[in-house]
């Protein structure tokens, strides 16, 4: 059938797919229909979704597979045209559309495309490589196993290819699948770095692909970083340094990323102030990019400044905070941009008070409120992360900047979020926000925060339990008894005691710290641990005798210390835990704690001694005898000159008190 | 770029020598220029770069044969690129889109702004041809979803659809969209995107070299009086005014 009449066919989606699927349609007409389909979907998300629903991917993949076979027999050139169109369509479905990637993978296109890249016709190889590259941009693409020798050989053959799309694909595969240190080292040993360095001097596609995969190989790996910088790679570093000034914004960004990962991998590279300033200035400019580069730039910025106070200061001085806040306004409809911007702001606010002040001055809180309720879970998490860091500002916290209705209400809502990582991020934010010195804690309770925190403290997911108990602990910090009672009423003593005995040590630690905060303060609050026949006290005592985790022991000892500061009954109850009847009367965990290598545990133990032997209390004498029998005096003498001043001071006080009761030799 | 740095180098020399304005005669200047060595091959590359970027295929082919300078790009792709450019310039946007997709399907898939501008141009052409119903349908089906994805597209779309609201489009506030310059703008955007996808600079190097020359002369004017090039097309050295 001549092509001119084929153009009379309807290009309505259903008809188009019908023609592709029909066994009676001649291949010439199918080729025309394929081109038509391609031109309809490229750049057009709506059309892609519509055709996906009609099963277009399956139709195209089956034409592709039959064309591969048919082309082997006859009319090779014609079938090559079909292959090119099919590959282009498959690639377009996979481009920027997760549903598309899924459909393409489910239809079994992947192995077919892999076969195309070794095709003798360069145009076919090009089309196959392009499609695979687009698939590899998605996280859903299959992981490439570099550890298999055959795979590594194939990868190297890709990287060596003269076809820029094929060698670029090789680099893209590394970017996608290289994650572990073992994979990084294996690639490096196979000589991949040298090849990637070679590609840095190639075409735009090769350069960008190479920069990105170099970054993924260097990330967190000092060994690979130093191999990259070794003389055998010539002036590789200076090539990358040149590329941060490239005309293409994407190249600039990827080159920055490479340098940042290099300097993060080891503190001995790229630490001079010139490169620091340059990186900040270039990323600052890239934040203005309206497209994908601008979406990704805040994440790269975050990797530059995260955990690095000096870099945060440089960024602050370059007005990066202002630029990011401005972008919250301009790009408020772009989720990736919002996520990255909040992450970068969070990093800036992690340490420097000036950044926190600036952010508050620029009134970003209305964006925070919106972001906390955003459709996209990543945006919600990022907003929480930001809130957590900005609320580290004691000054602004005590001024009640954070605990207002606009923040508290959506934040409490996030505790009900269906996404676990959002819940964890929200708990992190709440933990900081509730450490509030004013009366604002009640606001949090009003919104039902306590109830939900308690629910989450019973979660199956340990990360959620830890964070929930952490938040409760901070909520219980320096509050009045009314608040404490409300927390306990909701939580119940039995739940709290099972949290103390949680399988996760970090949960135990936080639960003990929560009890420590609850019993801190008035005599009445000490009574909380005596409810339900001293269930909590027993749980604490049991942990002290069984766990080896020093953090847990510290919190446990401080809790007992707080209890021992109470009345006679309280002190005796602590003694019962330290000298349990089931164990030899003369042995106590205290001796072990006082010999601990951790000065914090030594301090906590000696504090308890000070409180137990306080001279004016009537039962002190009996307790002193018991302690002396257990050899405490000898232990105390060992630490009166402790290198830790805290230990030294408390040990002397305790020893003084013990001596007052007579024979302390 | 080397020519430029040689120039800058001279500039620096002059700067260190002169505290007040220095006079350089034409003779001295020409002597200095004679010392500057520029390789013929590099000059040829610049010319080839210009011909290729601007899309003069035949001239590039002739120049390749005459000078032996290899173009940094497959000449066949220039023909394709020019065909796309020409299609947009003559208002045949559908044809242009098909040609771009044949050339490299990634261009329009990864460049939403360019894709939108081409679709917008298609809408403009429909309106120009008086196909009101088709234009409305096209705006609704093809362009509206893009507007939902991007705020600035929505604004541009609204501006374009406004063309339909005026009886006399030659005298309305958005008439510039119907201008031939709008086609040229879109065409050059497509041209630049294709060049970038071919790892080629969007702009030829020669004009920027001339810009640098003018800038360098302006800098030098503050420090010295020298034979200046005022007419770039002849590049004649003018005698310094004493």
PDB file of N, CA and C in Angstrom, chain B residues 82-122:
ATOM      1  N   UNK B  82      18.319  22.367   9.069  1.00  0.00           N
ATOM      2  CA  UNK B  82      17.822  23.495   8.289  1.00  0.00           C
ATOM      3  C   UNK B  82      16.395  23.256   7.824  1.00  0.00           C
ATOM      4  N   UNK B  83      16.111  21.984   7.504  1.00  0.00           N
ATOM      5  CA  UNK B  83      14.758  21.650   7.041  1.00  0.00           C
ATOM      6  C   UNK B  83      13.747  21.928   8.155  1.00  0.00           C
ATOM      7  N   UNK B  84      14.137  21.598   9.408  1.00  0.00           N
ATOM      8  CA  UNK B  84      13.251  21.857  10.546  1.00  0.00           C
ATOM      9  C   UNK B  84      13.042  23.359  10.698  1.00  0.00           C
ATOM     10  N   UNK B  85      14.147  24.076  10.648  1.00  0.00           N
ATOM     11  CA  UNK B  85      14.102  25.523  10.847  1.00  0.00           C
ATOM     12  C   UNK B  85      13.189  26.173   9.796  1.00  0.00           C
ATOM     13  N   UNK B  86      13.387  25.709   8.552  1.00  0.00           N
ATOM     14  CA  UNK B  86      12.632  26.284   7.456  1.00  0.00           C
ATOM     15  C   UNK B  86      11.143  25.987   7.619  1.00  0.00           C
ATOM     16  N   UNK B  87      10.831  24.770   8.080  1.00  0.00           N
ATOM     17  CA  UNK B  87       9.428  24.395   8.258  1.00  0.00           C
ATOM     18  C   UNK B  87       8.749  25.324   9.257  1.00  0.00           C
ATOM     19  N   UNK B  88       9.448  25.627  10.369  1.00  0.00           N
ATOM     20  CA  UNK B  88       8.852  26.526  11.355  1.00  0.00           C
ATOM     21  C   UNK B  88       8.718  27.922  10.760  1.00  0.00           C
ATOM     22  N   UNK B  89       9.762  28.348  10.062  1.00  0.00           N
ATOM     23  CA  UNK B  89       9.732  29.701   9.496  1.00  0.00           C
ATOM     24  C   UNK B  89       8.595  29.880   8.501  1.00  0.00           C
ATOM     25  N   UNK B  90       8.230  28.774   7.819  1.00  0.00           N
ATOM     26  CA  UNK B  90       7.137  28.918   6.866  1.00  0.00           C
ATOM     27  C   UNK B  90       5.797  28.505   7.470  1.00  0.00           C
ATOM     28  N   UNK B  91       5.776  28.311   8.779  1.00  0.00           N
ATOM     29  CA  UNK B  91       4.511  28.083   9.468  1.00  0.00           C
ATOM     30  C   UNK B  91       4.048  26.638   9.451  1.00  0.00           C
ATOM     31  N   UNK B  92       4.885  25.719   8.989  1.00  0.00           N
ATOM     32  CA  UNK B  92       4.491  24.315   8.923  1.00  0.00           C
ATOM     33  C   UNK B  92       4.997  23.566  10.160  1.00  0.00           C
ATOM     34  N   UNK B  93       4.311  23.798  11.278  1.00  0.00           N
ATOM     35  CA  UNK B  93       4.832  23.338  12.567  1.00  0.00           C
ATOM     36  C   UNK B  93       4.740  21.821  12.720  1.00  0.00           C
ATOM     37  N   UNK B  94       3.633  21.224  12.230  1.00  0.00           N
ATOM     38  CA  UNK B  94       3.472  19.776  12.362  1.00  0.00           C
ATOM     39  C   UNK B  94       4.632  19.062  11.684  1.00  0.00           C
ATOM     40  N   UNK B  95       4.943  19.542  10.484  1.00  0.00           N
ATOM     41  CA  UNK B  95       6.055  18.969   9.739  1.00  0.00           C
ATOM     42  C   UNK B  95       7.363  19.114  10.526  1.00  0.00           C
ATOM     43  N   UNK B  96       7.545  20.290  11.120  1.00  0.00           N
ATOM     44  CA  UNK B  96       8.763  20.551  11.887  1.00  0.00           C
ATOM     45  C   UNK B  96       8.878  19.579  13.063  1.00  0.00           C
ATOM     46  N   UNK B  97       7.774  19.387  13.783  1.00  0.00           N
ATOM     47  CA  UNK B  97       7.788  18.491  14.940  1.00  0.00           C
ATOM     48  C   UNK B  97       8.161  17.071  14.516  1.00  0.00           C
ATOM     49  N   UNK B  98       7.545  16.618  13.399  1.00  0.00           N
ATOM     50  CA  UNK B  98       7.856  15.265  12.924  1.00  0.00           C
ATOM     51  C   UNK B  98       9.336  15.132  12.572  1.00  0.00           C
ATOM     52  N   UNK B  99       9.862  16.183  11.960  1.00  0.00           N
ATOM     53  CA  UNK B  99      11.268  16.127  11.551  1.00  0.00           C
ATOM     54  C   UNK B  99      12.196  16.103  12.776  1.00  0.00           C
ATOM     55  N   UNK B 100      11.872  16.913  13.780  1.00  0.00           N
ATOM     56  CA  UNK B 100      12.699  16.914  14.999  1.00  0.00           C
ATOM     57  C   UNK B 100      12.663  15.528  15.638  1.00  0.00           C
ATOM     58  N   UNK B 101      11.472  14.943  15.698  1.00  0.00           N
ATOM     59  CA  UNK B 101      11.348  13.623  16.327  1.00  0.00           C
ATOM     60  C   UNK B 101      12.097  12.542  15.561  1.00  0.00           C
ATOM     61  N   UNK B 102      12.174  12.704  14.238  1.00  0.00           N
ATOM     62  CA  UNK B 102      12.964  11.747  13.452  1.00  0.00           C
ATOM     63  C   UNK B 102      14.443  11.925  13.735  1.00  0.00           C
ATOM     64  N   UNK B 103      14.824  13.179  13.886  1.00  0.00           N
ATOM     65  CA  UNK B 103      16.227  13.500  14.121  1.00  0.00           C
ATOM     66  C   UNK B 103      16.693  12.959  15.468  1.00  0.00           C
ATOM     67  N   UNK B 104      15.924  13.244  16.501  1.00  0.00           N
ATOM     68  CA  UNK B 104      16.254  12.776  17.850  1.00  0.00           C
ATOM     69  C   UNK B 104      15.011  12.906  18.729  1.00  0.00           C
ATOM     70  N   UNK B 105      14.402  11.745  19.039  1.00  0.00           N
ATOM     71  CA  UNK B 105      13.128  11.794  19.776  1.00  0.00           C
ATOM     72  C   UNK B 105      13.250  12.359  21.186  1.00  0.00           C
ATOM     73  N   UNK B 106      14.477  12.452  21.680  1.00  0.00           N
ATOM     74  CA  UNK B 106      14.643  12.947  23.050  1.00  0.00           C
ATOM     75  C   UNK B 106      14.427  14.457  23.163  1.00  0.00           C
ATOM     76  N   UNK B 107      14.690  15.176  22.064  1.00  0.00           N
ATOM     77  CA  UNK B 107      14.718  16.646  22.155  1.00  0.00           C
ATOM     78  C   UNK B 107      13.417  17.189  22.738  1.00  0.00           C
ATOM     79  N   UNK B 108      12.295  16.818  22.130  1.00  0.00           N
ATOM     80  CA  UNK B 108      11.029  17.397  22.587  1.00  0.00           C
ATOM     81  C   UNK B 108      10.503  16.720  23.853  1.00  0.00           C
ATOM     82  N   UNK B 109      10.968  15.507  24.110  1.00  0.00           N
ATOM     83  CA  UNK B 109      10.518  14.818  25.321  1.00  0.00           C
ATOM     84  C   UNK B 109      11.182  15.394  26.565  1.00  0.00           C
ATOM     85  N   UNK B 110      12.378  15.923  26.384  1.00  0.00           N
ATOM     86  CA  UNK B 110      13.111  16.399  27.567  1.00  0.00           C
ATOM     87  C   UNK B 110      13.171  17.924  27.626  1.00  0.00           C
ATOM     88  N   UNK B 111      12.454  18.571  26.733  1.00  0.00           N
ATOM     89  CA  UNK B 111      12.521  20.031  26.669  1.00  0.00           C
ATOM     90  C   UNK B 111      11.107  20.607  26.633  1.00  0.00           C
ATOM     91  N   UNK B 112      10.401  20.540  27.755  1.00  0.00           N
ATOM     92  CA  UNK B 112       8.981  20.906  27.757  1.00  0.00           C
ATOM     93  C   UNK B 112       8.719  22.332  27.250  1.00  0.00           C
ATOM     94  N   UNK B 113       9.657  23.225  27.527  1.00  0.00           N
ATOM     95  CA  UNK B 113       9.439  24.604  27.111  1.00  0.00           C
ATOM     96  C   UNK B 113       9.424  24.725  25.581  1.00  0.00           C
ATOM     97  N   UNK B 114      10.401  24.055  24.953  1.00  0.00           N
ATOM     98  CA  UNK B 114      10.460  24.089  23.489  1.00  0.00           C
ATOM     99  C   UNK B 114       9.222  23.431  22.901  1.00  0.00           C
ATOM    100  N   UNK B 115       8.827  22.284  23.470  1.00  0.00           N
ATOM    101  CA  UNK B 115       7.650  21.581  22.974  1.00  0.00           C
ATOM    102  C   UNK B 115       6.427  22.486  23.076  1.00  0.00           C
ATOM    103  N   UNK B 116       6.312  23.177  24.198  1.00  0.00           N
ATOM    104  CA  UNK B 116       5.176  24.077  24.363  1.00  0.00           C
ATOM    105  C   UNK B 116       5.218  25.188  23.323  1.00  0.00           C
ATOM    106  N   UNK B 117       6.378  25.757  23.095  1.00  0.00           N
ATOM    107  CA  UNK B 117       6.475  26.854  22.139  1.00  0.00           C
ATOM    108  C   UNK B 117       6.118  26.411  20.724  1.00  0.00           C
ATOM    109  N   UNK B 118       6.487  25.182  20.378  1.00  0.00           N
ATOM    110  CA  UNK B 118       6.116  24.669  19.055  1.00  0.00           C
ATOM    111  C   UNK B 118       4.602  24.488  18.960  1.00  0.00           C
ATOM    112  N   UNK B 119       4.015  23.933  20.001  1.00  0.00           N
ATOM    113  CA  UNK B 119       2.556  23.759  20.013  1.00  0.00           C
ATOM    114  C   UNK B 119       1.857  25.118  19.971  1.00  0.00           C
ATOM    115  N   UNK B 120       2.439  26.066  20.697  1.00  0.00           N
ATOM    116  CA  UNK B 120       1.870  27.417  20.701  1.00  0.00           C
ATOM    117  C   UNK B 120       1.930  28.005  19.292  1.00  0.00           C
ATOM    118  N   UNK B 121       3.075  27.766  18.622  1.00  0.00           N
ATOM    119  CA  UNK B 121       3.214  28.273  17.256  1.00  0.00           C
ATOM    120  C   UNK B 121       2.175  27.629  16.336  1.00  0.00           C
ATOM    121  N   UNK B 122       1.911  26.350  16.590  1.00  0.00           N
ATOM    122  CA  UNK B 122       0.906  25.656  15.775  1.00  0.00           C
ATOM    123  C   UNK B 122      -0.461  26.294  15.974  1.00  0.00           C
TER     124      UNK B 122
END
